[in-house]
PDB file of C-alpha atoms in Angstrom:
ATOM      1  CA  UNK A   1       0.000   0.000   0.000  1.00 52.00           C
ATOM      2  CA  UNK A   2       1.680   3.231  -1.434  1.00 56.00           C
ATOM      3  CA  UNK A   3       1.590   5.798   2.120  1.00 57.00           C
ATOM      4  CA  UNK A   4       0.697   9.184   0.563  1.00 52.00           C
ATOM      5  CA  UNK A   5       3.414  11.812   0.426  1.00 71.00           C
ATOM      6  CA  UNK A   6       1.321  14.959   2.116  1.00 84.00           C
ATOM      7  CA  UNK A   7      -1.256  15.475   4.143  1.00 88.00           C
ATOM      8  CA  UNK A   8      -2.765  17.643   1.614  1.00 88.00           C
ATOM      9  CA  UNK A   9      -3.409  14.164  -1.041  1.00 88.00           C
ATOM     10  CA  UNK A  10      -4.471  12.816   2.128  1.00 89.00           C
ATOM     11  CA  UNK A  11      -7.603  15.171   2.147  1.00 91.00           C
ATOM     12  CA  UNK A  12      -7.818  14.688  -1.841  1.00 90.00           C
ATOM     13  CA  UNK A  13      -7.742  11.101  -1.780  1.00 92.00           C
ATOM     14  CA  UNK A  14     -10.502  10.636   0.919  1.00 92.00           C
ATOM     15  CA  UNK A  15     -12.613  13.564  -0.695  1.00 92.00           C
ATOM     16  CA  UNK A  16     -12.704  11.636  -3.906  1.00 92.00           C
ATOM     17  CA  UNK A  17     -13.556   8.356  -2.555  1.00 93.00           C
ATOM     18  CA  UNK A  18     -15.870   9.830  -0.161  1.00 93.00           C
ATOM     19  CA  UNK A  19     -17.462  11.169  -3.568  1.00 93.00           C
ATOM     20  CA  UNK A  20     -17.554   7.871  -4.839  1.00 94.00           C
ATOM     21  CA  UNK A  21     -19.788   6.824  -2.103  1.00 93.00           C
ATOM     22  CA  UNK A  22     -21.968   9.148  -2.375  1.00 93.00           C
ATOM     23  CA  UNK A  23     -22.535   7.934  -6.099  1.00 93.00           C
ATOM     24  CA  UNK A  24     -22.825   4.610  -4.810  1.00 90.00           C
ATOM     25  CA  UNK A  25     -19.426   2.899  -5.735  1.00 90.00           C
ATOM     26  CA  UNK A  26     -18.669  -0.674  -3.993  1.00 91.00           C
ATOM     27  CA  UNK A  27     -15.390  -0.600  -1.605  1.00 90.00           C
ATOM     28  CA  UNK A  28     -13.450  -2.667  -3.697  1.00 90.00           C
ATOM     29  CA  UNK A  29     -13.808   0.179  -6.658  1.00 92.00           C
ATOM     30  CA  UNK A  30     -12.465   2.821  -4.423  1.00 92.00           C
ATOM     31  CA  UNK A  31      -9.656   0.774  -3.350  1.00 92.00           C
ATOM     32  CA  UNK A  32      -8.669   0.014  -6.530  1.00 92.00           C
ATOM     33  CA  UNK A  33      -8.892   3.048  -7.754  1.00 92.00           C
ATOM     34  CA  UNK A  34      -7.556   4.788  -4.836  1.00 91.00           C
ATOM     35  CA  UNK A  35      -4.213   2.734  -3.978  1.00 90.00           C
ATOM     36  CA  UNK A  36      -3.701   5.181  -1.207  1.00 90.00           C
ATOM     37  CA  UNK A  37      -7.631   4.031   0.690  1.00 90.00           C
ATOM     38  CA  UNK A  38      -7.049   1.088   2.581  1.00 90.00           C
ATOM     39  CA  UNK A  39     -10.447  -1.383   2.440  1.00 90.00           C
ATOM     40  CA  UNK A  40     -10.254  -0.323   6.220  1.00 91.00           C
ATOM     41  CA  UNK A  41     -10.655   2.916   5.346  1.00 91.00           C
ATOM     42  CA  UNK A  42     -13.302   2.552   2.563  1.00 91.00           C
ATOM     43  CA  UNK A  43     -15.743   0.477   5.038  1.00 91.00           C
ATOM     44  CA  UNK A  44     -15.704   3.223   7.550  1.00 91.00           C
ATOM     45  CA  UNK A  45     -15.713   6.118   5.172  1.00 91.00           C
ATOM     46  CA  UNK A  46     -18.879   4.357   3.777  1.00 91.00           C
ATOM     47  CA  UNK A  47     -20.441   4.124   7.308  1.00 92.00           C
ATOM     48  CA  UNK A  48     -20.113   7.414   8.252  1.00 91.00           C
ATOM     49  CA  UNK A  49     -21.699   8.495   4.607  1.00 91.00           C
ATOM     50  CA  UNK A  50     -24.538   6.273   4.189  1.00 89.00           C
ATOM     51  CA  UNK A  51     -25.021   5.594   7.651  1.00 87.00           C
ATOM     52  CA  UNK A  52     -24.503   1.604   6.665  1.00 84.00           C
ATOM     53  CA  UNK A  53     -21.824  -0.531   6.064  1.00 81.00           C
ATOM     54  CA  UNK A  54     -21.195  -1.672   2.326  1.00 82.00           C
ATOM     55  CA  UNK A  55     -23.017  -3.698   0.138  1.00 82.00           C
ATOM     56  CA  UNK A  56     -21.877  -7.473  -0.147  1.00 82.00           C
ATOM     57  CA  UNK A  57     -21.323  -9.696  -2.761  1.00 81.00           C
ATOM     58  CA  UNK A  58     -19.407  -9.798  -5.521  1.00 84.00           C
ATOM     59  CA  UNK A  59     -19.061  -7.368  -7.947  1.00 85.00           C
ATOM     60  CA  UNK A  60     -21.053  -7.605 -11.345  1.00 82.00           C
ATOM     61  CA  UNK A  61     -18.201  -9.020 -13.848  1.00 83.00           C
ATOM     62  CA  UNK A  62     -20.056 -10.415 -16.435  1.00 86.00           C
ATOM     63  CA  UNK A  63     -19.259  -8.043 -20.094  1.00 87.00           C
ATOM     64  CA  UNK A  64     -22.647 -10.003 -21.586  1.00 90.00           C
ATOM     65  CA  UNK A  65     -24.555  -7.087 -19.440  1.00 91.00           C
ATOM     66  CA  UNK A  66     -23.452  -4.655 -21.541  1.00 91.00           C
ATOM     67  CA  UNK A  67     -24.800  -6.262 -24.772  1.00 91.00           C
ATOM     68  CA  UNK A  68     -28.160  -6.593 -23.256  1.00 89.00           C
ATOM     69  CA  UNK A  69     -30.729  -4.443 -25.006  1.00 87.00           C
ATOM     70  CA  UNK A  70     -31.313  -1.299 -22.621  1.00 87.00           C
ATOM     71  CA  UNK A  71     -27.985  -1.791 -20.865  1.00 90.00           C
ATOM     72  CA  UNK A  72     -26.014  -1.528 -24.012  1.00 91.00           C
ATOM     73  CA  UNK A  73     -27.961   1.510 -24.518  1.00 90.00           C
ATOM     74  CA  UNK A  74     -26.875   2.986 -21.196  1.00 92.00           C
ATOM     75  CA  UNK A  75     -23.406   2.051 -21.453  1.00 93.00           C
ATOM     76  CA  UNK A  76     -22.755   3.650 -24.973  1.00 94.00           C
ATOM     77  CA  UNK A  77     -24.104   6.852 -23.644  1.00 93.00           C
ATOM     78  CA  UNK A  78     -21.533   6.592 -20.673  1.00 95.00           C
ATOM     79  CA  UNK A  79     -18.911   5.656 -22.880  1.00 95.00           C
ATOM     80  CA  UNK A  80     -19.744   8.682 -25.134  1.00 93.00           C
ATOM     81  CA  UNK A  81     -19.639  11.376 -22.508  1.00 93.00           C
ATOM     82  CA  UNK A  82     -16.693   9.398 -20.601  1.00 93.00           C
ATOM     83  CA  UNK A  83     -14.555   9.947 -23.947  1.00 91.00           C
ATOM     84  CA  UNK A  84     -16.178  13.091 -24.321  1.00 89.00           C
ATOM     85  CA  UNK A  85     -14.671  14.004 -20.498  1.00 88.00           C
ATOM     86  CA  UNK A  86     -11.340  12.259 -21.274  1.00 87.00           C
ATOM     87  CA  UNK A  87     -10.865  14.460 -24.458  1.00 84.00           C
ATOM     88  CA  UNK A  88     -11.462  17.960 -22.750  1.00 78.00           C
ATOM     89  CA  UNK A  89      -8.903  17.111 -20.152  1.00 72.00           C
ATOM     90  CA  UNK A  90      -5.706  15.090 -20.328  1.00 70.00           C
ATOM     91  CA  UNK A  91      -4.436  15.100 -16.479  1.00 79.00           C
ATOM     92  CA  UNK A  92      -7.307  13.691 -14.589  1.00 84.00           C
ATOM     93  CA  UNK A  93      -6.904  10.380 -12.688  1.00 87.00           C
ATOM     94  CA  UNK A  94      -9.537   8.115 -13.627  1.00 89.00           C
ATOM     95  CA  UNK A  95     -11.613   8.167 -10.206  1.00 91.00           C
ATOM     96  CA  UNK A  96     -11.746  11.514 -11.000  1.00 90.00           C
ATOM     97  CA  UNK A  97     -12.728  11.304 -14.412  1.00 91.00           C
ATOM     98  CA  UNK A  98     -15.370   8.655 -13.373  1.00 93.00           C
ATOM     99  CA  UNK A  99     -16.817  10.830 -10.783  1.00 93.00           C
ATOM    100  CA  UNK A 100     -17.237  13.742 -13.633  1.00 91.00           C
ATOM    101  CA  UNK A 101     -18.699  11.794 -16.311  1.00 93.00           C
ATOM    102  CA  UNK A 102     -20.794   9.502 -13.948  1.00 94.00           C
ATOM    103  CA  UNK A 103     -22.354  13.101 -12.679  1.00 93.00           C
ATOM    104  CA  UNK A 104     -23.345  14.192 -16.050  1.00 92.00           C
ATOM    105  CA  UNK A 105     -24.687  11.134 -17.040  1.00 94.00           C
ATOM    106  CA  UNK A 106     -26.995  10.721 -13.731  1.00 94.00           C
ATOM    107  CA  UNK A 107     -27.808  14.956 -14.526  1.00 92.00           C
ATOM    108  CA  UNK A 108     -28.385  14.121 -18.072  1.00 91.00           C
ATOM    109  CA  UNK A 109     -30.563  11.354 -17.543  1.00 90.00           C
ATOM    110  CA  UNK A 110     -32.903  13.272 -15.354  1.00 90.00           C
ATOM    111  CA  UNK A 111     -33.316  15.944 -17.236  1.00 88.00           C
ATOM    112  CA  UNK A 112     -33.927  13.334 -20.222  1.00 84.00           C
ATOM    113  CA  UNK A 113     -36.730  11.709 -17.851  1.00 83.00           C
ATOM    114  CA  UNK A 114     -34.926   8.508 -18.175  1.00 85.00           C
ATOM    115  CA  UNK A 115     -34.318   6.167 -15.443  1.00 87.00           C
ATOM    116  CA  UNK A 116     -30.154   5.789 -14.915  1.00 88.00           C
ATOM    117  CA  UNK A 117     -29.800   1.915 -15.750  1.00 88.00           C
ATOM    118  CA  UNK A 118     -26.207   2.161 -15.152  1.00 92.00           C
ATOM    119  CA  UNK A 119     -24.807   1.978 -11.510  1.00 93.00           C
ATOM    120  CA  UNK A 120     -21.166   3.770 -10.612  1.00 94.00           C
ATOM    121  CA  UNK A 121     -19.512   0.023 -10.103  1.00 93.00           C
ATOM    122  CA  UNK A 122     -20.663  -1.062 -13.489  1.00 93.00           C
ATOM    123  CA  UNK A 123     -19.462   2.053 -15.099  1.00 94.00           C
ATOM    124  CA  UNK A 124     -16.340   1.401 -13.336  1.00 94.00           C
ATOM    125  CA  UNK A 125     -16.361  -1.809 -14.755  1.00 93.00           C
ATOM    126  CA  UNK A 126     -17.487  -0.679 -18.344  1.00 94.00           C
ATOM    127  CA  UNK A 127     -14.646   1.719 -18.404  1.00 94.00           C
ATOM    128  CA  UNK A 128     -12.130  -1.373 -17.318  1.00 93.00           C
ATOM    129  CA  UNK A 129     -13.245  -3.846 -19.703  1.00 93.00           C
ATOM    130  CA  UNK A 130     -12.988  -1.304 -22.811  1.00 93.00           C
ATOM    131  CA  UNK A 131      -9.235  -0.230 -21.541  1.00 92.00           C
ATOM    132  CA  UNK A 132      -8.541  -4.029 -21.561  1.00 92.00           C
ATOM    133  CA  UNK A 133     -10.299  -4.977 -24.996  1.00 90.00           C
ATOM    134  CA  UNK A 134     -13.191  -6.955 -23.590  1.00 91.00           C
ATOM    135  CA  UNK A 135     -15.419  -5.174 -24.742  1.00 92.00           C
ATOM    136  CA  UNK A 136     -14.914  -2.002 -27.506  1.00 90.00           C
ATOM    137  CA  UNK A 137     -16.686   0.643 -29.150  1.00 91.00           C
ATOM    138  CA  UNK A 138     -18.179   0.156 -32.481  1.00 90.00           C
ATOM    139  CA  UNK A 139     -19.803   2.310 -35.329  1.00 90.00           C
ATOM    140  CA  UNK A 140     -23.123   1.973 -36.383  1.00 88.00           C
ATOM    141  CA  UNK A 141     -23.270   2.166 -39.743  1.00 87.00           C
ATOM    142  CA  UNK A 142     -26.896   3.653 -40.133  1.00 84.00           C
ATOM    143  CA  UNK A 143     -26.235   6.052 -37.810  1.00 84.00           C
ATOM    144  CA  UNK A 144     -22.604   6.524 -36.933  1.00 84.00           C
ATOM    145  CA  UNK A 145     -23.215   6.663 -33.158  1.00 88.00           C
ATOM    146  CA  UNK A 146     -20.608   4.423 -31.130  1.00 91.00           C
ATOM    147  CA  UNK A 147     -21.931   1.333 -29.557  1.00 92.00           C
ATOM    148  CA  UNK A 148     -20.654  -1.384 -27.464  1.00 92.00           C
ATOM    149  CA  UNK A 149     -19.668  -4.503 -28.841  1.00 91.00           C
ATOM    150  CA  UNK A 150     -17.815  -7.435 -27.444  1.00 91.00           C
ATOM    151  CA  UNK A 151     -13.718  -7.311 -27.698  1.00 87.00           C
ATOM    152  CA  UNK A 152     -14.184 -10.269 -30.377  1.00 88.00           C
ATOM    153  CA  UNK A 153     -16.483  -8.429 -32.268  1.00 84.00           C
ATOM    154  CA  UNK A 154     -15.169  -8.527 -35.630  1.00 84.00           C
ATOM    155  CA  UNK A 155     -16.767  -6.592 -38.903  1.00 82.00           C
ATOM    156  CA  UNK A 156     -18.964  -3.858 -39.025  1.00 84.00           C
ATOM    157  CA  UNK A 157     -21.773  -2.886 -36.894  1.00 84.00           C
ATOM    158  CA  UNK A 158     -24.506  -2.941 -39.094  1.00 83.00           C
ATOM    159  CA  UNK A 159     -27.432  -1.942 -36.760  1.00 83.00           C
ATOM    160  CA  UNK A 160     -26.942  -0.641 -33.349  1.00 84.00           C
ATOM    161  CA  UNK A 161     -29.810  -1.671 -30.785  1.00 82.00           C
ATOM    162  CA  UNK A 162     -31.302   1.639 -31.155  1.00 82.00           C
ATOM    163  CA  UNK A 163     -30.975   1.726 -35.018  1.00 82.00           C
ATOM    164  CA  UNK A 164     -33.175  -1.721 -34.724  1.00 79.00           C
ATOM    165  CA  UNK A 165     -35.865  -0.695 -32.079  1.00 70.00           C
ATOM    166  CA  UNK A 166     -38.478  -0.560 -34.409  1.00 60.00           C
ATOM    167  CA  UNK A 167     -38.605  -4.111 -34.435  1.00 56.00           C
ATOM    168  CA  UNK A 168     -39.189  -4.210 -31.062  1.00 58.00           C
ATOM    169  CA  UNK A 169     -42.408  -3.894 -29.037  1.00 56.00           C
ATOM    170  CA  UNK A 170     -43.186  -1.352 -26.658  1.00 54.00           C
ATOM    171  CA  UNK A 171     -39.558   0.581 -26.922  1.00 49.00           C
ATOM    172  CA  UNK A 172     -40.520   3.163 -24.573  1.00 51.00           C
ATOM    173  CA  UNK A 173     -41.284   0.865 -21.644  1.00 51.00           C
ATOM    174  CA  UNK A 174     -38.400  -1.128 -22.210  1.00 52.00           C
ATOM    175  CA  UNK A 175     -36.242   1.768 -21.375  1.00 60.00           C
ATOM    176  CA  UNK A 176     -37.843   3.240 -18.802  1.00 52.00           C
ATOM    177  CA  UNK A 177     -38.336  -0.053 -16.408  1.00 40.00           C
ATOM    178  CA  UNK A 178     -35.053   0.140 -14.424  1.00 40.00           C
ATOM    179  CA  UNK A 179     -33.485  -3.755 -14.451  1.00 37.00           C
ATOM    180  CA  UNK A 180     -32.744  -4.556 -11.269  1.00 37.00           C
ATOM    181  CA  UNK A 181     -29.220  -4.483  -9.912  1.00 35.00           C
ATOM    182  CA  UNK A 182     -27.299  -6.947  -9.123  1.00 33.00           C
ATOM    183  CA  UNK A 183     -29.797  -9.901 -11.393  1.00 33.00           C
ATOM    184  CA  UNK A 184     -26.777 -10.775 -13.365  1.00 31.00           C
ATOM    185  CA  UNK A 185     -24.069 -10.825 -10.971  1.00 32.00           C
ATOM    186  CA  UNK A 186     -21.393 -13.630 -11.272  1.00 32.00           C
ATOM    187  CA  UNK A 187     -19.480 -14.686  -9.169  1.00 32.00           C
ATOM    188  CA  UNK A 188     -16.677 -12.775  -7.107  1.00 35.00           C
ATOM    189  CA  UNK A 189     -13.918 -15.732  -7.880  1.00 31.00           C
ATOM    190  CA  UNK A 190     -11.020 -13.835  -6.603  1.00 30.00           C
TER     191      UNK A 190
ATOM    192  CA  UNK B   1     -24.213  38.163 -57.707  1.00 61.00           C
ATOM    193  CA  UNK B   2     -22.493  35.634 -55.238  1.00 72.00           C
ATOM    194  CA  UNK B   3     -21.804  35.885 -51.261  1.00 77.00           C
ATOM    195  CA  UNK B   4     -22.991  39.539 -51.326  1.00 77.00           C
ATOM    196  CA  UNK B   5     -23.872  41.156 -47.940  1.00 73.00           C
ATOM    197  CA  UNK B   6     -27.396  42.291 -47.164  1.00 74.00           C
ATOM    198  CA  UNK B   7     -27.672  45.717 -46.919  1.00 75.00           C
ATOM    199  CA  UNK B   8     -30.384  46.015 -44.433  1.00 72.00           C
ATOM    200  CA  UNK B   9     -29.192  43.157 -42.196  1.00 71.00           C
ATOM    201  CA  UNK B  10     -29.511  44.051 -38.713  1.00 77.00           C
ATOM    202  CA  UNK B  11     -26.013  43.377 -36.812  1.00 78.00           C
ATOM    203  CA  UNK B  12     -28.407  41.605 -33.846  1.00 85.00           C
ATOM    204  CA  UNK B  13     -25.749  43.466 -31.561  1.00 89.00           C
ATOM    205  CA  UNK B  14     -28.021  44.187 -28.354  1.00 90.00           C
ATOM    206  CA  UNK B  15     -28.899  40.176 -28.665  1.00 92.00           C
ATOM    207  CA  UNK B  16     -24.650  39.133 -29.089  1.00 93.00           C
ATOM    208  CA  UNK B  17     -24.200  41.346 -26.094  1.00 93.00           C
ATOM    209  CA  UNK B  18     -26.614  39.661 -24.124  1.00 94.00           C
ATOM    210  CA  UNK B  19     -25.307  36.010 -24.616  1.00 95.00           C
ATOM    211  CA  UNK B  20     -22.110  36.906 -24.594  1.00 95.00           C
ATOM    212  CA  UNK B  21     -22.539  38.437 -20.893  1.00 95.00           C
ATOM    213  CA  UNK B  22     -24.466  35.617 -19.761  1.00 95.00           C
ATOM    214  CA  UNK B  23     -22.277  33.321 -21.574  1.00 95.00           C
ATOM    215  CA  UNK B  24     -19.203  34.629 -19.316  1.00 95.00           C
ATOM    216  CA  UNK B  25     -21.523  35.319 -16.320  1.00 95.00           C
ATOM    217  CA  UNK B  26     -22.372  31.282 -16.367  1.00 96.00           C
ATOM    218  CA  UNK B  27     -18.798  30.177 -16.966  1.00 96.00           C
ATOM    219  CA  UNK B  28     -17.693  32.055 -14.242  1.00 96.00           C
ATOM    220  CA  UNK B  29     -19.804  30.368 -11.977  1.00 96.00           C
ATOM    221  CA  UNK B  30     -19.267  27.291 -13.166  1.00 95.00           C
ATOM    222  CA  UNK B  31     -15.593  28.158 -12.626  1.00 95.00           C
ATOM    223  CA  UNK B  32     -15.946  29.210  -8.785  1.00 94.00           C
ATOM    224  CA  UNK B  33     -18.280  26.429  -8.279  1.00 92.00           C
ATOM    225  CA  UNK B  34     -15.759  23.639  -9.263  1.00 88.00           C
ATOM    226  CA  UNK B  35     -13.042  24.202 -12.037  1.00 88.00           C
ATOM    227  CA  UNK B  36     -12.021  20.690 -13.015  1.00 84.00           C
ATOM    228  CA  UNK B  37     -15.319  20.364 -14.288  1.00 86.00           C
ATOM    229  CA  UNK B  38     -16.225  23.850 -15.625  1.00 90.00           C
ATOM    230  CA  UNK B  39     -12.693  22.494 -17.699  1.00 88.00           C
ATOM    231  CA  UNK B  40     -14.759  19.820 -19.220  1.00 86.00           C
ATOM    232  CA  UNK B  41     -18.150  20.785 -19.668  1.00 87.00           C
ATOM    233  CA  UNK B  42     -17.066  24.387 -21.115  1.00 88.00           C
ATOM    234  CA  UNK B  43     -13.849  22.946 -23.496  1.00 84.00           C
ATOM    235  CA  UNK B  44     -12.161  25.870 -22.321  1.00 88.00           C
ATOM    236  CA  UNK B  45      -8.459  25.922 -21.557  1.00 88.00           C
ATOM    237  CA  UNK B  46      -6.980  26.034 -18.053  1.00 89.00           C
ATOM    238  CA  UNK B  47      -5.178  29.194 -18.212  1.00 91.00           C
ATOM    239  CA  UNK B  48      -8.495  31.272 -20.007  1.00 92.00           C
ATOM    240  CA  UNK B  49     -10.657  29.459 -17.253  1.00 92.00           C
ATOM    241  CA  UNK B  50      -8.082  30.875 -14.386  1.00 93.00           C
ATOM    242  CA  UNK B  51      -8.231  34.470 -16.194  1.00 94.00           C
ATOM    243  CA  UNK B  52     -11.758  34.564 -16.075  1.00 94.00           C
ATOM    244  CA  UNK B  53     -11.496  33.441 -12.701  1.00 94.00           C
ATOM    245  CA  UNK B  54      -9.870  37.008 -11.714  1.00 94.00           C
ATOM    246  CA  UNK B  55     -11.806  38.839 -13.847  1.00 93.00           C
ATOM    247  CA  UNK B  56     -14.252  41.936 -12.480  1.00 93.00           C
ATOM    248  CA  UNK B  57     -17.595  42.803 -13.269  1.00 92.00           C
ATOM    249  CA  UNK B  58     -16.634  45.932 -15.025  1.00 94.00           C
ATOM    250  CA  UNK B  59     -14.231  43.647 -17.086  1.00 93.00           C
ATOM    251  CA  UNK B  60     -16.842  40.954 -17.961  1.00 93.00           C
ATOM    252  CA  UNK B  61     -19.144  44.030 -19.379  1.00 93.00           C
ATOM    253  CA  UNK B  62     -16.532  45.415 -21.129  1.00 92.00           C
ATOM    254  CA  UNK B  63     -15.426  41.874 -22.751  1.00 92.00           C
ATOM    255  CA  UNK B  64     -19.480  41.378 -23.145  1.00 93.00           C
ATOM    256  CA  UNK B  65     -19.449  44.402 -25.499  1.00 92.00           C
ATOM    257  CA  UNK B  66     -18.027  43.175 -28.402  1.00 89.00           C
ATOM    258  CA  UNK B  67     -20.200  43.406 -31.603  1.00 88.00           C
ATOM    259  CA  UNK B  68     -18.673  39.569 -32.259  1.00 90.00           C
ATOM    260  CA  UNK B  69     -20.177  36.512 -30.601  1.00 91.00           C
ATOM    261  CA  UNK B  70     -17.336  35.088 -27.974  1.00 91.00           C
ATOM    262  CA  UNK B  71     -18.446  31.796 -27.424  1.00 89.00           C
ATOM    263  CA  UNK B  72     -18.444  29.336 -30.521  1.00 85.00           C
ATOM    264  CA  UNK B  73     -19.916  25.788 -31.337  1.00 82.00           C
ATOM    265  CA  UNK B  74     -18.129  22.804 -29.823  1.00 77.00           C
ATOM    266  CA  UNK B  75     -19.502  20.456 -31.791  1.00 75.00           C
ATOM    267  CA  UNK B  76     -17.285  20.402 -35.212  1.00 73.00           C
ATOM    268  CA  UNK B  77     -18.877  18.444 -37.234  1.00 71.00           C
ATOM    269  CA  UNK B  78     -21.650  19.708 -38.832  1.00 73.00           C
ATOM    270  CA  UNK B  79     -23.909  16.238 -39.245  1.00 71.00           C
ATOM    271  CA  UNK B  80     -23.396  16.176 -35.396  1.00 69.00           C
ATOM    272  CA  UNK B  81     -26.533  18.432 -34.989  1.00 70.00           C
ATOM    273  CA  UNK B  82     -28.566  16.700 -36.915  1.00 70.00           C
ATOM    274  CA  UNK B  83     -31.516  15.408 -35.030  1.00 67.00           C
ATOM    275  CA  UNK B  84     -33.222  12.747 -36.938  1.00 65.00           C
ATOM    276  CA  UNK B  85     -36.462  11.692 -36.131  1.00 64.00           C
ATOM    277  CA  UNK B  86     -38.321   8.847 -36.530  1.00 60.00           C
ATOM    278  CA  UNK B  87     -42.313   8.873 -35.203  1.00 58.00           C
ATOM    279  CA  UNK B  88     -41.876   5.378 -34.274  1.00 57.00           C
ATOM    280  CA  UNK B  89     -39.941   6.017 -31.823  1.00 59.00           C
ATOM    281  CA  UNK B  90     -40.954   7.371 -28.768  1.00 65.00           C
ATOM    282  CA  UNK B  91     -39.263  11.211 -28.038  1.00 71.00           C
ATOM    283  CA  UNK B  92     -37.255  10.000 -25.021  1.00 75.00           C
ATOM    284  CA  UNK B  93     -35.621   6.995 -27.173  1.00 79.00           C
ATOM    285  CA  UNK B  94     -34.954   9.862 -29.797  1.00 80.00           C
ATOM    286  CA  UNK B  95     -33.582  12.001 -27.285  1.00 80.00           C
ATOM    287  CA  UNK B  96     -31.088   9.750 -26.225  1.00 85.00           C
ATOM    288  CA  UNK B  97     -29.817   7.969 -29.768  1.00 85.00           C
ATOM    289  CA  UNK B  98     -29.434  11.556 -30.402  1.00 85.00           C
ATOM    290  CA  UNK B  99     -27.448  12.302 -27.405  1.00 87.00           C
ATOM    291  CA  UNK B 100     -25.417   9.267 -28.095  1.00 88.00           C
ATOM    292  CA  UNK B 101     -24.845   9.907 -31.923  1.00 87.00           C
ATOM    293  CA  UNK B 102     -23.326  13.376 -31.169  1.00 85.00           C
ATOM    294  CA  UNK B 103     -21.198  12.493 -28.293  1.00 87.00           C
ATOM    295  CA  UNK B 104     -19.721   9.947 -30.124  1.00 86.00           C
ATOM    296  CA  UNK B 105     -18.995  12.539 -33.189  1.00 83.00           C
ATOM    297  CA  UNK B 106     -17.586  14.486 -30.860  1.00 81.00           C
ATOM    298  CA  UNK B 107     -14.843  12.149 -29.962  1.00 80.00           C
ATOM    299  CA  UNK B 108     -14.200  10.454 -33.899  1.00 73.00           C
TER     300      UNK B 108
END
């Protein structure tokens, strides 16, 4: 565990992950992200904000959640204003560039009247899963938007879930029920 | 007669003023309230976003007063503001393949 060099990061560190609380991130997501915030430090920092200890259970791992229909949705809008974030700016840490973009997408979904399908740990996890090729970002080619595919996905995108909806019944209630968290979970095997 | 200029076009001056004070009167805020993310939501460089930081009132009128606009589009490509629309879909699903389309223009 790297000790941090001033009192000063100290502060930063802790205000950051106590941020990340507050937007619902799991321990272990702050502690990875956060070398410097012991698990120790992350259980009790979560007590004192939500007034509860942290949620159990493993973390949602799967990549197949993000190819679900509404999911994939959800996740190519976070992608778009993560990249969006990560162009404007080129010295943010990640946390902190999670903590921005997760903001605007919760803000911009409730302006949008659209119910955010996409917790803080699994935009965490979409944002570690694209860096590591799992899954990537792919062209539509009706309508040029960027989706996400899987990391094997090979070819072109020829219809992105959205360019396709008209096949589907009922669109609009499809994105507004809000899937519950935590259905597709797999196992924590660390 | 090509690219000629009207000759009774108004110069919408009062209007440009206008924006362009509220335009710096909002990124100011958004600069005191937090600057790391007035830095990504405005696309405005650290050093012009400290600047305006400093600046006074009488300085953001005067700046304000310029017959030219001082804000510009961020969005460079020009098919990036296209909203398509298709009445099968419902307005919210529009909203938000729109939403997606342009950020991801915005980052090609």
């Amino acid at each position: 565990m790297s000790k941090p060099k001033s009192r000063l990061e100290d502060v930063r560190n802790i205000e950051l992950a106590a941020e990340m609380i507050r937007l619902g991130a799991r321990t272990q997501v702050i502690c990875y992200e956060i070398p410097a915030i012991s698990v120790d430090k992350a259980i009790s920092l979560c007590k004192e904000i939500t007034g509860e200890g942290p949620a159990k259970g493993s973390l949602p791992f799967s990549t197949e959640w993000f190819l679900e229909f509404v999911p994939n949705i959800h996740s190519s809008l976070f992608l778009g204003i993560y990249r969006n974030c990560e162009k404007s700016s080129d010295h943010f840490s990640r946390a902190e560039l999670l903590i921005a973009a997760y903001r605007l997408y919760i803000e911009w979904t409730k302006s949008a009247e659209i119910e955010a399908d996409l917790s803080f740990t699994r935009a965490w996890m979409l944002v570690r899963n694209v860096t590591s090729g799992s899954l990537k970002a792919k062209k539509c080619e009706t309508c040029s938007g960027h989706f996400i595919v899987d990391g094997f996905h090979h070819g072109k995108l020829e219809t992105c879930n959205l360019c396709s909806i008209k096949q589907r019944t009922g669109p609009l209630a499809c994105l507004n029920t809000n899937s519950e968290e935590g259905q597709f979970q797999d196992a924590w095997d660390n | 007669m090509k690219n000629a200029l009207k000759l009774k076009a108004t110069s919408h001056l009062d209007e440009i003023q206008k924006v362009n004070l509220n335009y710096i009167i909002l990124v100011r805020r958004m600069i005191d309230d937090d600057i790391e993310s007035a830095l990504i939501q405005t696309g405005i460089s650290r050093a012009m976003c400290e600047r305006i930081a400093k600046m006074e009132i009488s300085e953001m009128m005067k700046v304000a007063s310029s017959p030219f606009l001082i804000c510009s589009f961020n969005i460079e490509d020009a098919s990036a503001i296209e909203c398509k629309s298709d009445g099968r879909k419902g307005d919210r699903v529009q909203y938000l393949h729109n939403e997606i389309v342009r950020l991801s223009k915005r980052v090609a």
